[in-house]
Every structure is written in C-alpha cells, then in structure tokens.
PDB file of C-alpha atoms and ligand atoms in Angstrom:
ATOM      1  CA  UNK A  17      97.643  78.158 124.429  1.00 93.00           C
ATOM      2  CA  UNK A  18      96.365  80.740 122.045  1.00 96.00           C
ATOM      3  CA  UNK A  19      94.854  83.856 123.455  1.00 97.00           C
ATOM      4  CA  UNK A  20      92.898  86.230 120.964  1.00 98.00           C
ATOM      5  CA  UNK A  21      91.262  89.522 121.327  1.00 98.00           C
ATOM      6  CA  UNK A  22      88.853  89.734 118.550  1.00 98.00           C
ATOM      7  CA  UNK A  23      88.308  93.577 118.703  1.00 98.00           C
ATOM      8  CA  UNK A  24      85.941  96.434 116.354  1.00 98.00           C
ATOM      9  CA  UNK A  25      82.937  98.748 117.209  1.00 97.00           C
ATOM     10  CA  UNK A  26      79.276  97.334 117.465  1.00 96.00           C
ATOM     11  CA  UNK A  27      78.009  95.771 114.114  1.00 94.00           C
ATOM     12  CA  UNK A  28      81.879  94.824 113.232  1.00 96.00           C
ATOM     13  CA  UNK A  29      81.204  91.084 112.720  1.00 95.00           C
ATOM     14  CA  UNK A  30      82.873  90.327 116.146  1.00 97.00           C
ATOM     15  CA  UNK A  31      80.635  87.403 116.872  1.00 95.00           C
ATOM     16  CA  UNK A  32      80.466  85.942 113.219  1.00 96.00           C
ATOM     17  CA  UNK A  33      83.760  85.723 112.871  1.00 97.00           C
ATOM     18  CA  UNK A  34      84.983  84.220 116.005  1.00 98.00           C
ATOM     19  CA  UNK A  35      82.344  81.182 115.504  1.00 97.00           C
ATOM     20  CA  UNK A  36      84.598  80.848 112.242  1.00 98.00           C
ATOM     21  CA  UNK A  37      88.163  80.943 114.470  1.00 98.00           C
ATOM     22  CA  UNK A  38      86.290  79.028 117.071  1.00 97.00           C
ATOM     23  CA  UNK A  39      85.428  75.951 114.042  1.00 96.00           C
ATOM     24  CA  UNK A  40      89.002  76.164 112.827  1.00 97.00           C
ATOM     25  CA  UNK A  41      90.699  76.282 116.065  1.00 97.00           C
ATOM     26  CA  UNK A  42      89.228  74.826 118.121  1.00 95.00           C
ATOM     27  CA  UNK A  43      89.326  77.982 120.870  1.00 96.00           C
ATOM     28  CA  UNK A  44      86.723  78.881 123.844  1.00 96.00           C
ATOM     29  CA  UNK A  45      84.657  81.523 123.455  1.00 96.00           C
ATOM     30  CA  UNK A  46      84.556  84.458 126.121  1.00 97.00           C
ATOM     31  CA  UNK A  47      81.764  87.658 124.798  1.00 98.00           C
ATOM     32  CA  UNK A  48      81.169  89.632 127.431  1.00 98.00           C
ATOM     33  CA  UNK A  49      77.947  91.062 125.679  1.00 97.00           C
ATOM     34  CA  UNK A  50      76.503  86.745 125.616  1.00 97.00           C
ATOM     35  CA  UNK A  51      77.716  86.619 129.580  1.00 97.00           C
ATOM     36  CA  UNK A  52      75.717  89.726 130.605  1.00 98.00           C
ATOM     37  CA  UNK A  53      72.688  89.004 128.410  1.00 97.00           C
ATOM     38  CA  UNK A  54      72.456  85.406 130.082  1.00 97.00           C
ATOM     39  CA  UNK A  55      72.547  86.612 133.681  1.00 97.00           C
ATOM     40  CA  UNK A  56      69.782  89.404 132.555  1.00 97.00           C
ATOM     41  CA  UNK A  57      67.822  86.070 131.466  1.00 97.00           C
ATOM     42  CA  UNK A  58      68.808  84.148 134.709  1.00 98.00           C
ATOM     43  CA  UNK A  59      67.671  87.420 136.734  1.00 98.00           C
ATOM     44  CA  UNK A  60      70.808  87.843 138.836  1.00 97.00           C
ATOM     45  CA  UNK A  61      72.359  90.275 140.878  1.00 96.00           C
ATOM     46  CA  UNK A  62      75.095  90.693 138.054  1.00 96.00           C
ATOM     47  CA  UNK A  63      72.641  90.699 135.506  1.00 97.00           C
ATOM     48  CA  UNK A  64      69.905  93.048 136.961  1.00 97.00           C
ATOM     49  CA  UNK A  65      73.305  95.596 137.533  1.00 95.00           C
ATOM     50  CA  UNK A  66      74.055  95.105 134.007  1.00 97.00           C
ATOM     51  CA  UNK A  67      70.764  95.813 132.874  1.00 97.00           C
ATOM     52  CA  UNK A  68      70.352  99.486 133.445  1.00 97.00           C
ATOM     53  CA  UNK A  69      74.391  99.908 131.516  1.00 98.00           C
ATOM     54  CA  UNK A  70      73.429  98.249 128.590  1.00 97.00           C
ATOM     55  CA  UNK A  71      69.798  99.179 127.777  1.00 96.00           C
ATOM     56  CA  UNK A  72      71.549 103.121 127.865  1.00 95.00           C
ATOM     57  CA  UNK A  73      74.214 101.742 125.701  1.00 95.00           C
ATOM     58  CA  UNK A  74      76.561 102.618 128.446  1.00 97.00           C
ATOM     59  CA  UNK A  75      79.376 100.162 129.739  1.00 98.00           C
ATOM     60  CA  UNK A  76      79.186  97.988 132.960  1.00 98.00           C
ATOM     61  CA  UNK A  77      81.588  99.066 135.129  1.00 98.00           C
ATOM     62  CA  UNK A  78      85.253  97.815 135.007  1.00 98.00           C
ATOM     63  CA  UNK A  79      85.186  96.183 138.692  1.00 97.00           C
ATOM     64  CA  UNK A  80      82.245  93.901 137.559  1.00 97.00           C
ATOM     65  CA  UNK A  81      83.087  92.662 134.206  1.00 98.00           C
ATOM     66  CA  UNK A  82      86.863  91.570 135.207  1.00 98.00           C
ATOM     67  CA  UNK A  83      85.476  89.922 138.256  1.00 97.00           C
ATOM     68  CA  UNK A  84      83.406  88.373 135.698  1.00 97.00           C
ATOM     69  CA  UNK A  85      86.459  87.020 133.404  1.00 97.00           C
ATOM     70  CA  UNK A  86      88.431  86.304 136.212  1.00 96.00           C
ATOM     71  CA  UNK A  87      85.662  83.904 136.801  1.00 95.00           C
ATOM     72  CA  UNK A  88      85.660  82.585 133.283  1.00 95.00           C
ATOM     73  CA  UNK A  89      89.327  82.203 132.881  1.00 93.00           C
ATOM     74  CA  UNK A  90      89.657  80.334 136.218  1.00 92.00           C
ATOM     75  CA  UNK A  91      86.787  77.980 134.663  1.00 91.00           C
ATOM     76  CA  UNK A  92      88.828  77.004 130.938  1.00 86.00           C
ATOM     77  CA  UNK A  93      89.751  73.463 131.164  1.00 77.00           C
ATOM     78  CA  UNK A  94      92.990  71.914 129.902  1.00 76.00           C
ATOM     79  CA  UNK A  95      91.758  70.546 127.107  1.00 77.00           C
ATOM     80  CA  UNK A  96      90.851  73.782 125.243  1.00 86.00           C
ATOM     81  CA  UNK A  97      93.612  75.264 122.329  1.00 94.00           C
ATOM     82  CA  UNK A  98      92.930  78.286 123.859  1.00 95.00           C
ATOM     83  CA  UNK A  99      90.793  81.204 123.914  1.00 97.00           C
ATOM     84  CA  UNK A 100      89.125  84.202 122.033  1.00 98.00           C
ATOM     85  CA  UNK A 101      87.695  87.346 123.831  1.00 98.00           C
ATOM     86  CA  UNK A 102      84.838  89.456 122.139  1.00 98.00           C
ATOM     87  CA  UNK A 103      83.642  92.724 123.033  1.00 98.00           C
ATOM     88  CA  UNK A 104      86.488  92.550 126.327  1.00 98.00           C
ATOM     89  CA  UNK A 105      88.665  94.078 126.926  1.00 98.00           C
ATOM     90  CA  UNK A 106      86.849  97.328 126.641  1.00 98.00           C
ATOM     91  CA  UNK A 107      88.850  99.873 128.370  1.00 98.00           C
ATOM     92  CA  UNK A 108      92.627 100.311 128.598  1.00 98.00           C
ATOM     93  CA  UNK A 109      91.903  99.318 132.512  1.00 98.00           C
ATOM     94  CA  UNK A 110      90.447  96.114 131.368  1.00 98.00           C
ATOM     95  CA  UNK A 111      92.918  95.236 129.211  1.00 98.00           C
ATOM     96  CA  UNK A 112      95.651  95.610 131.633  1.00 98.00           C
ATOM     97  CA  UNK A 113      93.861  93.605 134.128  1.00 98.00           C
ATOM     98  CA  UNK A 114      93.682  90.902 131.400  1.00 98.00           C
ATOM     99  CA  UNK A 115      97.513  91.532 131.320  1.00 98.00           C
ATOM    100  CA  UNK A 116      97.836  91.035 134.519  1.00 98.00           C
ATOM    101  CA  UNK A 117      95.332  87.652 134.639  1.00 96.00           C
ATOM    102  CA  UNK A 118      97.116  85.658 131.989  1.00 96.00           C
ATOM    103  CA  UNK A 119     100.388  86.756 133.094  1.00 97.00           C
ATOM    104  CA  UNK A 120      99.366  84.800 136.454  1.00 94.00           C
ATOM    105  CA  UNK A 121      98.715  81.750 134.277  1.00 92.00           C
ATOM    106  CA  UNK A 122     102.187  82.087 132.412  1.00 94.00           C
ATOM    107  CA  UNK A 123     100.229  83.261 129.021  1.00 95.00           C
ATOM    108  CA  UNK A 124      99.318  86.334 127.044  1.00 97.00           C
ATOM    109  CA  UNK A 125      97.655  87.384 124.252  1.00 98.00           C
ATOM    110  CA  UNK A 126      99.244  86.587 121.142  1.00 98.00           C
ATOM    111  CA  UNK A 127      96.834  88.676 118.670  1.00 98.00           C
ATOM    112  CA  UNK A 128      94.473  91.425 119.240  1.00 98.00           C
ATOM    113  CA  UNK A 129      92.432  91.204 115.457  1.00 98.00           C
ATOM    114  CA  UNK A 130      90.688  94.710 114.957  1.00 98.00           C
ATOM    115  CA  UNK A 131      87.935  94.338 112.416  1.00 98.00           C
ATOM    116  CA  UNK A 132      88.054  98.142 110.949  1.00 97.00           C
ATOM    117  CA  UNK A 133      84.201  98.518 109.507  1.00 95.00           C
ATOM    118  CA  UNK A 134      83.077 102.367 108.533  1.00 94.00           C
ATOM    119  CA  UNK A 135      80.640 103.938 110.640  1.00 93.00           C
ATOM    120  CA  UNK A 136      77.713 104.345 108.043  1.00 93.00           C
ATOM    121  CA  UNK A 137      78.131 100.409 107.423  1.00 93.00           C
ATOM    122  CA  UNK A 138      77.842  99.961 111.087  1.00 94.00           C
ATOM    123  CA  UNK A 139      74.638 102.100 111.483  1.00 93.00           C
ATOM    124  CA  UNK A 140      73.088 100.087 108.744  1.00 93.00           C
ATOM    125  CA  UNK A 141      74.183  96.641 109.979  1.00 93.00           C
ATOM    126  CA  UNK A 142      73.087  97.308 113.378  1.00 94.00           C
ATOM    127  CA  UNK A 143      69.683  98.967 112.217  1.00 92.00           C
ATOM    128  CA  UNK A 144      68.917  96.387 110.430  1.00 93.00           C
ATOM    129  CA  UNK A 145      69.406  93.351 113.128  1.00 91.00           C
ATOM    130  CA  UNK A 146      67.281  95.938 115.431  1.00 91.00           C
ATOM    131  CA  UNK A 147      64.354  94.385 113.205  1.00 92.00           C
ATOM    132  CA  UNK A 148      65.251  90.371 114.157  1.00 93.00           C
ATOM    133  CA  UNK A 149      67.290  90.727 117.524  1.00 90.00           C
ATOM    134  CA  UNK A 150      65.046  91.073 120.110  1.00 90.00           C
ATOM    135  CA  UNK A 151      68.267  93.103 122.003  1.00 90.00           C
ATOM    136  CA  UNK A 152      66.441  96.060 124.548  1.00 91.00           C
ATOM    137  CA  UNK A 153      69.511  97.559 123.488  1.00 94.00           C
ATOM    138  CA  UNK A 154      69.375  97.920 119.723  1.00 91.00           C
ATOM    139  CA  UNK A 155      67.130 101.056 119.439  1.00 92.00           C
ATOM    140  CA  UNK A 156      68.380 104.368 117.282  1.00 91.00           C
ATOM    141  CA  UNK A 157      69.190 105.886 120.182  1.00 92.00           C
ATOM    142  CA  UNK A 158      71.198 102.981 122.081  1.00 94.00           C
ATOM    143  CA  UNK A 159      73.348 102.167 119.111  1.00 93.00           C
ATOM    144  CA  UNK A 160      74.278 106.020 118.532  1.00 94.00           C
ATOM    145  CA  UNK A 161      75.445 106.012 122.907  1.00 96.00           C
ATOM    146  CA  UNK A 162      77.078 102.363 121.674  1.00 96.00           C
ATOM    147  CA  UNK A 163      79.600 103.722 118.799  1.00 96.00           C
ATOM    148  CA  UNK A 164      80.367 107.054 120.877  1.00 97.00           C
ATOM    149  CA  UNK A 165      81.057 105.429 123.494  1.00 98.00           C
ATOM    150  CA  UNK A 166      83.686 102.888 121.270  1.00 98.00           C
ATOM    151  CA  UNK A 167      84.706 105.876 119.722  1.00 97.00           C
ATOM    152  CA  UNK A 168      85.382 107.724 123.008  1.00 98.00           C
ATOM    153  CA  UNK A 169      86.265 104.736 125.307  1.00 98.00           C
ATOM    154  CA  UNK A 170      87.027 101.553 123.483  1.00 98.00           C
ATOM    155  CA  UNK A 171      89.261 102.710 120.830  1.00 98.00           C
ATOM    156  CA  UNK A 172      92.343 103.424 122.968  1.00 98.00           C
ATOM    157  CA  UNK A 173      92.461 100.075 123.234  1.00 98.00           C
ATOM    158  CA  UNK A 174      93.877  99.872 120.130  1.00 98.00           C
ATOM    159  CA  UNK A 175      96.740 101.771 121.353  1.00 98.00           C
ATOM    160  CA  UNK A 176      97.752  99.255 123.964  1.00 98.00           C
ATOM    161  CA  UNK A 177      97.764  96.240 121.596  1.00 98.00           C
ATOM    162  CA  UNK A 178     100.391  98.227 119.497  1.00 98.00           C
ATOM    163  CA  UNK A 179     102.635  98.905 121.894  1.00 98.00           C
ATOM    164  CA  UNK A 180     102.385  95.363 122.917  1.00 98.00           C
ATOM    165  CA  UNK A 181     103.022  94.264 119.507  1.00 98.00           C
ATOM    166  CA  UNK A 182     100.135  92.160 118.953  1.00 98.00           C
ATOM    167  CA  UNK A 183      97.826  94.725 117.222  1.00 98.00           C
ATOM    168  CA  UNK A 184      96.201  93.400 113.700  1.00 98.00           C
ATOM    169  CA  UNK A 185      93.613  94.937 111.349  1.00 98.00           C
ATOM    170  CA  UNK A 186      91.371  93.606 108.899  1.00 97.00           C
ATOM    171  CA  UNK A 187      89.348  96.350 106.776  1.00 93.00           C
ATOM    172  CA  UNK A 188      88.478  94.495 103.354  1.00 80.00           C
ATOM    173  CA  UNK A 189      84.914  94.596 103.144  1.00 79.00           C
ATOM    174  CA  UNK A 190      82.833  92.257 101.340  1.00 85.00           C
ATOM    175  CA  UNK A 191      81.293  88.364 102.588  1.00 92.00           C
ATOM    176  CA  UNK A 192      81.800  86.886 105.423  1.00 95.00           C
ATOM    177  CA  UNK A 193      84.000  84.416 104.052  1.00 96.00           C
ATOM    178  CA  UNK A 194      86.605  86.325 102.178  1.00 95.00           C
ATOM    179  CA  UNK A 195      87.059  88.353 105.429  1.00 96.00           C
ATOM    180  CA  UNK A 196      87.583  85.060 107.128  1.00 97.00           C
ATOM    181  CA  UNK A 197      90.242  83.835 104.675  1.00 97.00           C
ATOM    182  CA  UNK A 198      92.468  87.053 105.863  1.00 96.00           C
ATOM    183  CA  UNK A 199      91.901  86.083 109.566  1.00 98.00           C
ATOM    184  CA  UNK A 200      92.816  82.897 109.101  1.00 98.00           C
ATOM    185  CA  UNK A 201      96.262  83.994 107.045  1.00 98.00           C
ATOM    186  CA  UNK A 202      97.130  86.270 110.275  1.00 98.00           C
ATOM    187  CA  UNK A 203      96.504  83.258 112.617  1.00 98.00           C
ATOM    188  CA  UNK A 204      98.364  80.435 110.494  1.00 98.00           C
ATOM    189  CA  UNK A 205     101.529  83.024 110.562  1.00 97.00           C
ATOM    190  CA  UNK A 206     101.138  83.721 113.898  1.00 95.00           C
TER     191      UNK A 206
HETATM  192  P1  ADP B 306      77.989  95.015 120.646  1.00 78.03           P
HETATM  193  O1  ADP B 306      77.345  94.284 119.516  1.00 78.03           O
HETATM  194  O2  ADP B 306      77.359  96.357 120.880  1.00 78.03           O
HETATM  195  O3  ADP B 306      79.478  95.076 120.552  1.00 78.03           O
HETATM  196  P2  ADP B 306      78.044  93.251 123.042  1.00 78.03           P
HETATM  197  O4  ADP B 306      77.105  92.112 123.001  1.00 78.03           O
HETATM  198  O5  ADP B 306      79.497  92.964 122.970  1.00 78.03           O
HETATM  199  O6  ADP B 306      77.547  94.255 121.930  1.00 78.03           O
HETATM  200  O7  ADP B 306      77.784  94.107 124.382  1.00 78.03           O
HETATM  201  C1  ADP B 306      76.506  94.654 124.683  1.00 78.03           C
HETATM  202  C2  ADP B 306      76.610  95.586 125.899  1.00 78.03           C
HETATM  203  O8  ADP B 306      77.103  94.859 127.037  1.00 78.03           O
HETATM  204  C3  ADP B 306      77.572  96.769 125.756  1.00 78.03           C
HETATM  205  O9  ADP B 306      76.971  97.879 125.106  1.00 78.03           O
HETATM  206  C4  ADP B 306      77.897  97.052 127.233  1.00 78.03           C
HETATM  207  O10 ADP B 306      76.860  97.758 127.874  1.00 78.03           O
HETATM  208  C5  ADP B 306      77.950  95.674 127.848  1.00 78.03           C
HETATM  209  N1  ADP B 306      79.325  95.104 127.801  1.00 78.03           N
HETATM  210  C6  ADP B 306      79.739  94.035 127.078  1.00 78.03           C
HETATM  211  N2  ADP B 306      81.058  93.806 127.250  1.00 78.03           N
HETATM  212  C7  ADP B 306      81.511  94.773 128.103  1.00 78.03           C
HETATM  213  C8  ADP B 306      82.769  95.115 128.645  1.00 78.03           C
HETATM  214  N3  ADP B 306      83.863  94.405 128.344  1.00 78.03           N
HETATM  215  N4  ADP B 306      82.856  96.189 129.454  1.00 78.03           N
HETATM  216  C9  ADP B 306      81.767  96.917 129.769  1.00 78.03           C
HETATM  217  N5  ADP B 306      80.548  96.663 129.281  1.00 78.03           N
HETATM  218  C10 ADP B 306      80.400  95.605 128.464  1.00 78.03           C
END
C-alpha cells in the first residue's frame, strides 16, 4: 500500500492537492483539520476538546489526535491503494507514533511531499478564504498563532522525513495544475 504525508504550513494547498492524488490514485484520505471540524459539528467530547485548540490557532494535544488516527487507520479497508495524511503528523512525537502504527501493520510511509509556499503568499491565501470559509479559526489573529506555531512546531517535521529518506519538496508556484503535474512525476517514480 502507498502511504503519503502530504505536508506545508496553513494556506499550502494541502487539501487541493491531495483531492488531485486522491483522483489519480485512488488513496484514502486522512486530514486531521476535516476529522476535528466534524466532531465540533457532531458536538462530541473530542470535538468540544478540540474546539478551544483550534479557535486559538493552537494544536490539539498529541495524546488525542493519535488516538484519533489510530482509530482511522484501524478503520481502512482492504480494498483501498493506500493512504494520504494532511495536516498529521504535526509534531516529531506524532510522526513517530505514525512510525510506530504502520510499522505494526508491516507498512510505512513511502513519501512525505512538502509543498514549500512563502509566507506573504500564505497570509494572502488564507486572508482571503477568511471571506468564504466560515472556519472560527480563520481570523488575522488565528492564522498569525497558525504559521508560528508551523514555524515553531511543525517544521521539524521536516527533519524526520529526511533522515528517513522519504522527504520531497515542491516550491514552483503558479496553478493548481502545473503544481500537480510535479506531484504526480515524484509519485510515478516512486
Ligand atoms: P490548516 O489549513 O491551518 O493547515 P487544518 O484543517 O489542517 O488547517 O487544521 C486546523 C486546526 O486543527 C489546526 O490549527 C489545529 O488546531 C488542529 N489540528 C489539525 N491537525 C492537527 C494535528 N495533527 N495535531 C494537532 N492539531 C491539529
């Protein structure tokens, strides 16, 4: 099976492009951020937790979201070609525990795909979808806490996808599709 980690700070195209890889190849999507919003939604004990994290633009707690993809990954059926993760893992702890989950199930990840985006395109991107998303958590304020706490927190991850081997960047900018036609190089040669 093919495991991804589709990786990049807020506003990176995360979720646009792994609808593309999910089309193409057929893989299950795992986002965190879609999980969390859901239970919010469905008023549950994880979700009302999660609530008061993300409307500060701060991250859930470690213990709760890998419960939460242990959950998931126990749930993928046979049939899928495998799976992308977006916006987890989010801390080197949570990528080791994903280490540690797949290695259970005789798999890894075979390509952590960093979508490099600079940090005035990300202000504007996310600024702008603050005016259509409905998200409690895309105010000025949130999405500043959001990219420090990438820059601060999430961005040693890269680290430990290079020392695994499996660390790939994409940093052309321009429409969607031309930045899908490099993913989709990186994938085919995997
Ligand atoms: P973004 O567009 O900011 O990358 P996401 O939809 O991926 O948004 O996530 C929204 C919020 O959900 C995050 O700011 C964080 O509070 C919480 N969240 C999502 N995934 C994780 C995770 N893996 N670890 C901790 N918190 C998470």
């Amino acid at each position: 099976m093919l495991y991804i980690v589709i990786f990049g700070p807020p506003g990176s195209g995360k979720g646009t492009q792994s609808e593309k890889i999910i089309e193409k190849y057929g893989l299950t999507h795992i986002a965190t951020g879609d999980i969390l919003r859901n239970e919010i939604k469905n008023g549950t004990n994880l979700g009302n937790t999660a609530k008061e994290f993300i409307d500060k633009g701060q991250l859930v707690p470690d213990e709760t979201i890998i419960r939460m993809i242990e959950n998931k990954i126990a749930e993928i059926k046979n049939q899928t070609k495998g799976v992308i993760f977006d916006g987890f893992p989010r801390t080197v702890d949570q990528a080791i525990a994903l280490k540690d989950m797949l290695a259970d199930r005789n798999e890894k990840i075979k390509l952590m795909l960093y979508l490099e985006v600079p940090r005035d395109e990300l202000i504007r991107r996310l600024s702008k979808r603050a005016e259509t998303s409905g998200r409690t958590d895309d105010t000025p304020e949130t999405i500043e806490n959001r990219l420090k706490v990438y820059e601060d927190i999430t961005s040693p991850v890269m680290e430990f996808y290079k020392q695994e081997g499996t660390f790939r960047c994409v940093s052309k900018i321009g429409a969607i599709d031309e930045i899908f036609i490099d993913i989709e190089k990186i994938i085919d040669n995997l």
